[in-house]
Short mmCIF file of C-alpha atoms in Angstrom, two decimals:
data_model
loop_
_atom_site.label_atom_id
_atom_site.label_comp_id
_atom_site.label_asym_id
_atom_site.label_seq_id
_atom_site.Cartn_x
_atom_site.Cartn_y
_atom_site.Cartn_z
CA GLY A 1 18.12 -52.17 47.09
CA GLN A 2 20.17 -48.89 46.21
CA ASN A 3 23.30 -47.60 48.43
CA ILE A 4 25.67 -45.60 48.11
CA ASP A 5 29.00 -45.63 50.87
CA GLN A 6 31.37 -43.32 51.46
CA PRO A 7 33.27 -42.80 54.66
CA THR A 8 31.33 -41.35 57.54
CA GLU A 9 34.44 -38.60 58.65
CA MET A 10 38.36 -37.74 57.20
CA THR A 11 40.67 -35.52 58.62
CA ALA A 12 43.08 -33.73 56.89
CA THR A 13 46.13 -31.09 56.82
CA GLU A 14 45.66 -27.64 55.48
CA GLY A 15 47.88 -27.90 52.06
CA ALA A 16 47.53 -31.60 51.75
CA ILE A 17 45.53 -33.66 49.22
CA VAL A 18 42.83 -35.67 50.14
CA GLN A 19 40.45 -38.35 48.63
CA ILE A 20 37.24 -39.25 49.34
CA ASN A 21 35.83 -42.50 47.82
CA CYS A 22 32.13 -43.56 47.27
CA THR A 23 31.00 -47.32 46.10
CA TYR A 24 27.24 -47.38 44.50
CA GLN A 25 24.86 -49.65 43.89
CA THR A 26 21.80 -48.46 42.03
CA SER A 27 18.91 -49.43 39.67
CA GLY A 28 20.55 -47.96 36.75
CA PHE A 29 23.23 -45.75 36.28
CA ASN A 30 22.60 -41.88 34.48
CA GLY A 31 25.95 -40.08 36.14
CA LEU A 32 27.33 -39.45 39.57
CA PHE A 33 27.40 -35.94 41.44
CA TRP A 34 29.42 -34.82 44.20
CA TYR A 35 28.44 -31.54 46.22
CA GLN A 36 29.78 -29.94 49.18
CA GLN A 37 27.90 -28.65 52.32
CA HIS A 38 29.08 -26.75 54.63
CA ALA A 39 27.36 -27.33 58.02
CA GLY A 40 24.10 -25.51 58.40
CA GLU A 41 23.98 -24.76 55.25
CA ALA A 42 22.38 -26.24 51.72
CA PRO A 43 24.60 -28.37 49.48
CA THR A 44 26.11 -27.04 46.30
CA PHE A 45 26.96 -28.75 42.90
CA LEU A 46 30.55 -29.71 42.60
CA SER A 47 31.08 -32.00 39.87
CA TYR A 48 29.13 -34.54 37.67
CA ASN A 49 30.72 -37.40 36.26
CA VAL A 50 28.76 -39.98 33.26
CA LEU A 51 32.28 -41.45 31.56
CA ASP A 52 34.78 -43.40 33.06
CA GLY A 53 38.20 -41.20 33.82
CA LEU A 54 39.00 -37.76 35.74
CA GLU A 55 37.31 -34.65 35.29
CA GLU A 56 39.54 -31.80 36.97
CA LYS A 57 37.79 -28.51 37.68
CA GLY A 58 40.92 -26.42 39.18
CA ARG A 59 41.81 -27.72 42.64
CA PHE A 60 39.12 -30.26 42.73
CA SER A 61 38.76 -33.34 40.46
CA SER A 62 36.13 -35.90 40.89
CA PHE A 63 36.70 -39.86 38.76
CA LEU A 64 34.45 -42.76 37.75
CA SER A 65 34.68 -46.27 37.32
CA ARG A 66 31.29 -47.28 36.39
CA SER A 67 32.45 -51.18 35.79
CA LYS A 68 33.67 -50.81 39.45
CA GLY A 69 30.57 -48.93 40.51
CA TYR A 70 32.97 -46.31 42.18
CA SER A 71 34.02 -42.63 42.14
CA TYR A 72 36.63 -40.56 44.16
CA LEU A 73 37.11 -36.62 44.99
CA LEU A 74 40.31 -35.37 45.02
CA LEU A 75 41.04 -32.41 46.76
CA LYS A 76 44.16 -30.63 46.67
CA GLU A 77 45.89 -27.57 48.07
CA LEU A 78 43.32 -28.22 51.27
CA GLN A 79 42.48 -24.38 52.71
CA MET A 80 40.22 -24.56 55.68
CA LYS A 81 37.20 -23.57 54.15
CA ASP A 82 37.30 -26.60 52.34
CA SER A 83 36.13 -28.25 56.06
CA ALA A 84 32.41 -29.57 55.15
CA SER A 85 31.02 -32.75 54.29
CA TYR A 86 30.77 -34.20 51.05
CA LEU A 87 27.73 -35.65 49.32
CA CYS A 88 27.94 -38.50 46.72
CA ALA A 89 24.91 -38.85 44.72
CA VAL A 90 23.93 -41.36 41.85
CA SER A 91 21.31 -40.23 39.45
CA ASP A 92 19.30 -43.63 38.70
CA ARG A 93 17.64 -45.14 35.88
CA ASN A 94 14.61 -42.55 36.77
CA TYR A 95 17.00 -39.86 37.23
CA GLN A 96 16.19 -39.56 40.62
CA LEU A 97 19.21 -38.79 42.92
CA ILE A 98 20.28 -41.40 45.27
CA TRP A 99 22.26 -39.69 48.06
CA GLY A 100 25.41 -41.09 50.24
CA ALA A 101 25.40 -40.30 53.61
CA GLY A 102 27.79 -37.73 53.43
CA THR A 103 31.92 -37.58 54.23
CA LYS A 104 32.17 -34.99 57.03
CA LEU A 105 36.68 -33.20 56.25
CA ILE A 106 38.10 -31.69 58.91
CA ILE A 107 40.86 -29.84 57.92
CA LYS A 108 43.85 -28.73 60.20
CA PRO A 109 45.66 -26.28 60.53
CA THR B 1 18.99 -13.64 41.08
CA ALA B 2 17.20 -15.06 44.59
CA GLY B 3 17.44 -18.72 42.77
CA ILE B 4 15.11 -20.57 45.20
CA THR B 5 13.80 -19.50 48.83
CA GLN B 6 12.09 -21.84 50.93
CA ALA B 7 9.74 -20.59 54.71
CA PRO B 8 10.22 -20.30 57.33
CA THR B 9 13.80 -20.82 58.35
CA SER B 10 12.73 -22.71 61.28
CA GLN B 11 9.61 -23.77 63.09
CA ILE B 12 8.86 -25.64 66.24
CA LEU B 13 5.58 -27.86 65.94
CA ALA B 14 3.33 -29.42 68.26
CA ALA B 15 2.43 -33.02 67.14
CA GLY B 16 -0.76 -33.33 65.29
CA ARG B 17 -0.79 -30.18 63.91
CA SER B 18 -0.84 -29.33 60.37
CA MET B 19 2.13 -27.07 58.47
CA THR B 20 2.94 -26.22 54.77
CA LEU B 21 6.76 -25.52 53.87
CA ARG B 22 6.65 -22.86 51.04
CA CYS B 23 8.96 -23.14 47.84
CA THR B 24 9.44 -20.16 45.61
CA GLN B 25 12.13 -20.81 42.49
CA ASP B 26 13.04 -17.82 39.93
CA MET B 27 14.55 -20.13 36.89
CA ARG B 28 12.06 -21.17 35.94
CA HIS B 29 13.62 -24.97 36.50
CA ASN B 30 10.72 -27.61 35.11
CA ALA B 31 11.50 -29.48 37.75
CA MET B 32 11.49 -29.67 41.67
CA TYR B 33 12.02 -31.92 44.60
CA TRP B 34 11.77 -31.86 48.39
CA TYR B 35 14.44 -33.91 50.63
CA ARG B 36 14.47 -34.14 54.30
CA GLN B 37 18.01 -34.64 55.77
CA ASP B 38 19.23 -36.48 58.88
CA LEU B 39 22.01 -37.00 61.04
CA GLY B 40 23.79 -40.20 59.63
CA LEU B 41 21.61 -40.49 56.61
CA GLY B 42 21.96 -39.47 53.03
CA LEU B 43 18.55 -36.95 51.78
CA ARG B 44 16.11 -38.69 51.13
CA LEU B 45 13.46 -37.70 48.32
CA ILE B 46 9.82 -36.69 49.74
CA HIS B 47 8.24 -35.83 46.85
CA TYR B 48 9.19 -34.55 43.03
CA SER B 49 7.45 -32.94 40.29
CA ASN B 50 8.88 -32.95 37.12
CA THR B 51 6.73 -30.17 35.57
CA ALA B 52 4.13 -28.15 36.50
CA GLY B 53 0.79 -29.97 37.22
CA THR B 54 2.65 -33.27 37.61
CA THR B 55 3.66 -34.81 41.02
CA GLY B 56 5.37 -37.98 41.96
CA LYS B 57 6.31 -39.87 44.98
CA GLY B 58 9.61 -40.30 46.48
CA GLU B 59 11.33 -42.81 48.82
CA VAL B 60 9.63 -41.54 51.96
CA PRO B 61 6.81 -40.07 50.99
CA ASP B 62 4.54 -41.32 53.59
CA GLY B 63 2.80 -38.11 56.11
CA TYR B 64 3.42 -35.42 53.26
CA SER B 65 1.56 -34.69 50.22
CA VAL B 66 2.45 -31.96 47.88
CA SER B 67 1.18 -29.52 44.83
CA ARG B 68 2.62 -27.74 41.26
CA ALA B 69 0.06 -25.62 40.57
CA ASN B 70 2.67 -23.22 38.86
CA THR B 71 6.25 -23.62 37.43
CA ASP B 72 7.90 -21.16 40.11
CA ASP B 73 6.16 -22.92 43.46
CA PHE B 74 5.95 -26.41 45.39
CA PRO B 75 4.94 -26.17 48.51
CA LEU B 76 4.98 -29.24 51.36
CA THR B 77 2.51 -30.07 53.51
CA LEU B 78 2.54 -32.37 56.58
CA ALA B 79 -1.33 -33.27 57.23
CA SER B 80 -0.79 -34.12 60.77
CA ALA B 81 2.91 -33.46 62.62
CA VAL B 82 4.57 -36.63 64.20
CA PRO B 83 7.92 -36.46 65.91
CA SER B 84 9.57 -38.52 63.43
CA GLN B 85 9.34 -35.54 61.14
CA THR B 86 11.86 -33.30 62.87
CA SER B 87 14.39 -32.87 60.34
CA VAL B 88 15.80 -30.48 58.08
CA TYR B 89 13.66 -29.59 54.68
CA PHE B 90 15.65 -28.77 51.31
CA CYS B 91 13.57 -28.14 48.41
CA ALA B 92 15.68 -28.10 45.31
CA SER B 93 15.09 -28.00 41.35
CA SER B 94 16.73 -28.51 38.15
CA ASP B 95 16.22 -27.99 34.25
CA PHE B 96 15.15 -31.58 33.70
CA THR B 97 14.97 -33.02 30.70
CA SER B 98 14.60 -36.97 29.71
CA GLY B 99 17.76 -38.19 28.64
CA GLY B 100 20.07 -36.20 30.98
CA ALA B 101 20.66 -35.75 34.56
CA ASP B 102 21.02 -32.23 36.01
CA GLU B 103 22.25 -29.81 38.21
CA GLN B 104 19.52 -29.70 41.35
CA PHE B 105 20.05 -26.42 43.25
CA PHE B 106 19.48 -26.28 46.62
CA GLY B 107 17.30 -24.21 48.88
CA PRO B 108 18.84 -22.46 51.86
CA GLY B 109 16.39 -25.08 53.94
CA THR B 110 13.69 -25.63 56.63
CA ARG B 111 14.60 -26.73 59.75
CA LEU B 112 11.79 -28.62 61.45
CA THR B 113 10.90 -29.70 65.09
CA VAL B 114 8.05 -32.00 66.10
CA LEU B 115 7.24 -31.78 69.74
#
């Protein structure tokens, strides 16, 4: 079967750095997405990786290792507004997105 | 630009009743999707449409039907609602091209409670 695993919840301090991991087993691979979802709102796109390596976008970076079936999202200089759920999703062989359950990130002052 | 709109925002529905959740996008995206999101689970695909006039089944299609008469609209119908269909429903769209994985844009969601 297809499976996406990520931690249920993480806590970090304002101004710090946090890394959210995602491991996956899917039928085919056409890229990995990270989305942010604030409570009661819709998911919004953060990043997309299809090749191995690090993609940097401001305070957010995303890393992919296809051989290990592994990705992480790195958030730097954490702000209170970064409190949200972070969703990992893999595009499978049919270009359908398979979603993890999400990681709820709690930022403390 | 509105992006994707969904209606209603929330609804309480008696079991056995039918209901249509509406979704409209103004981005001229060819692909549209319906997901449900339940606590502790990832988004699960109900139905999708890669282009107007075609639809496909996702991971959890039972009890739901869709149509795609034009590019902009993608309604989801529950023919006879059951309590297990209580969920938050998200509509999404993307500029799908075969050979590429594309960012999906989401509507604000419909919170449905079936009693």
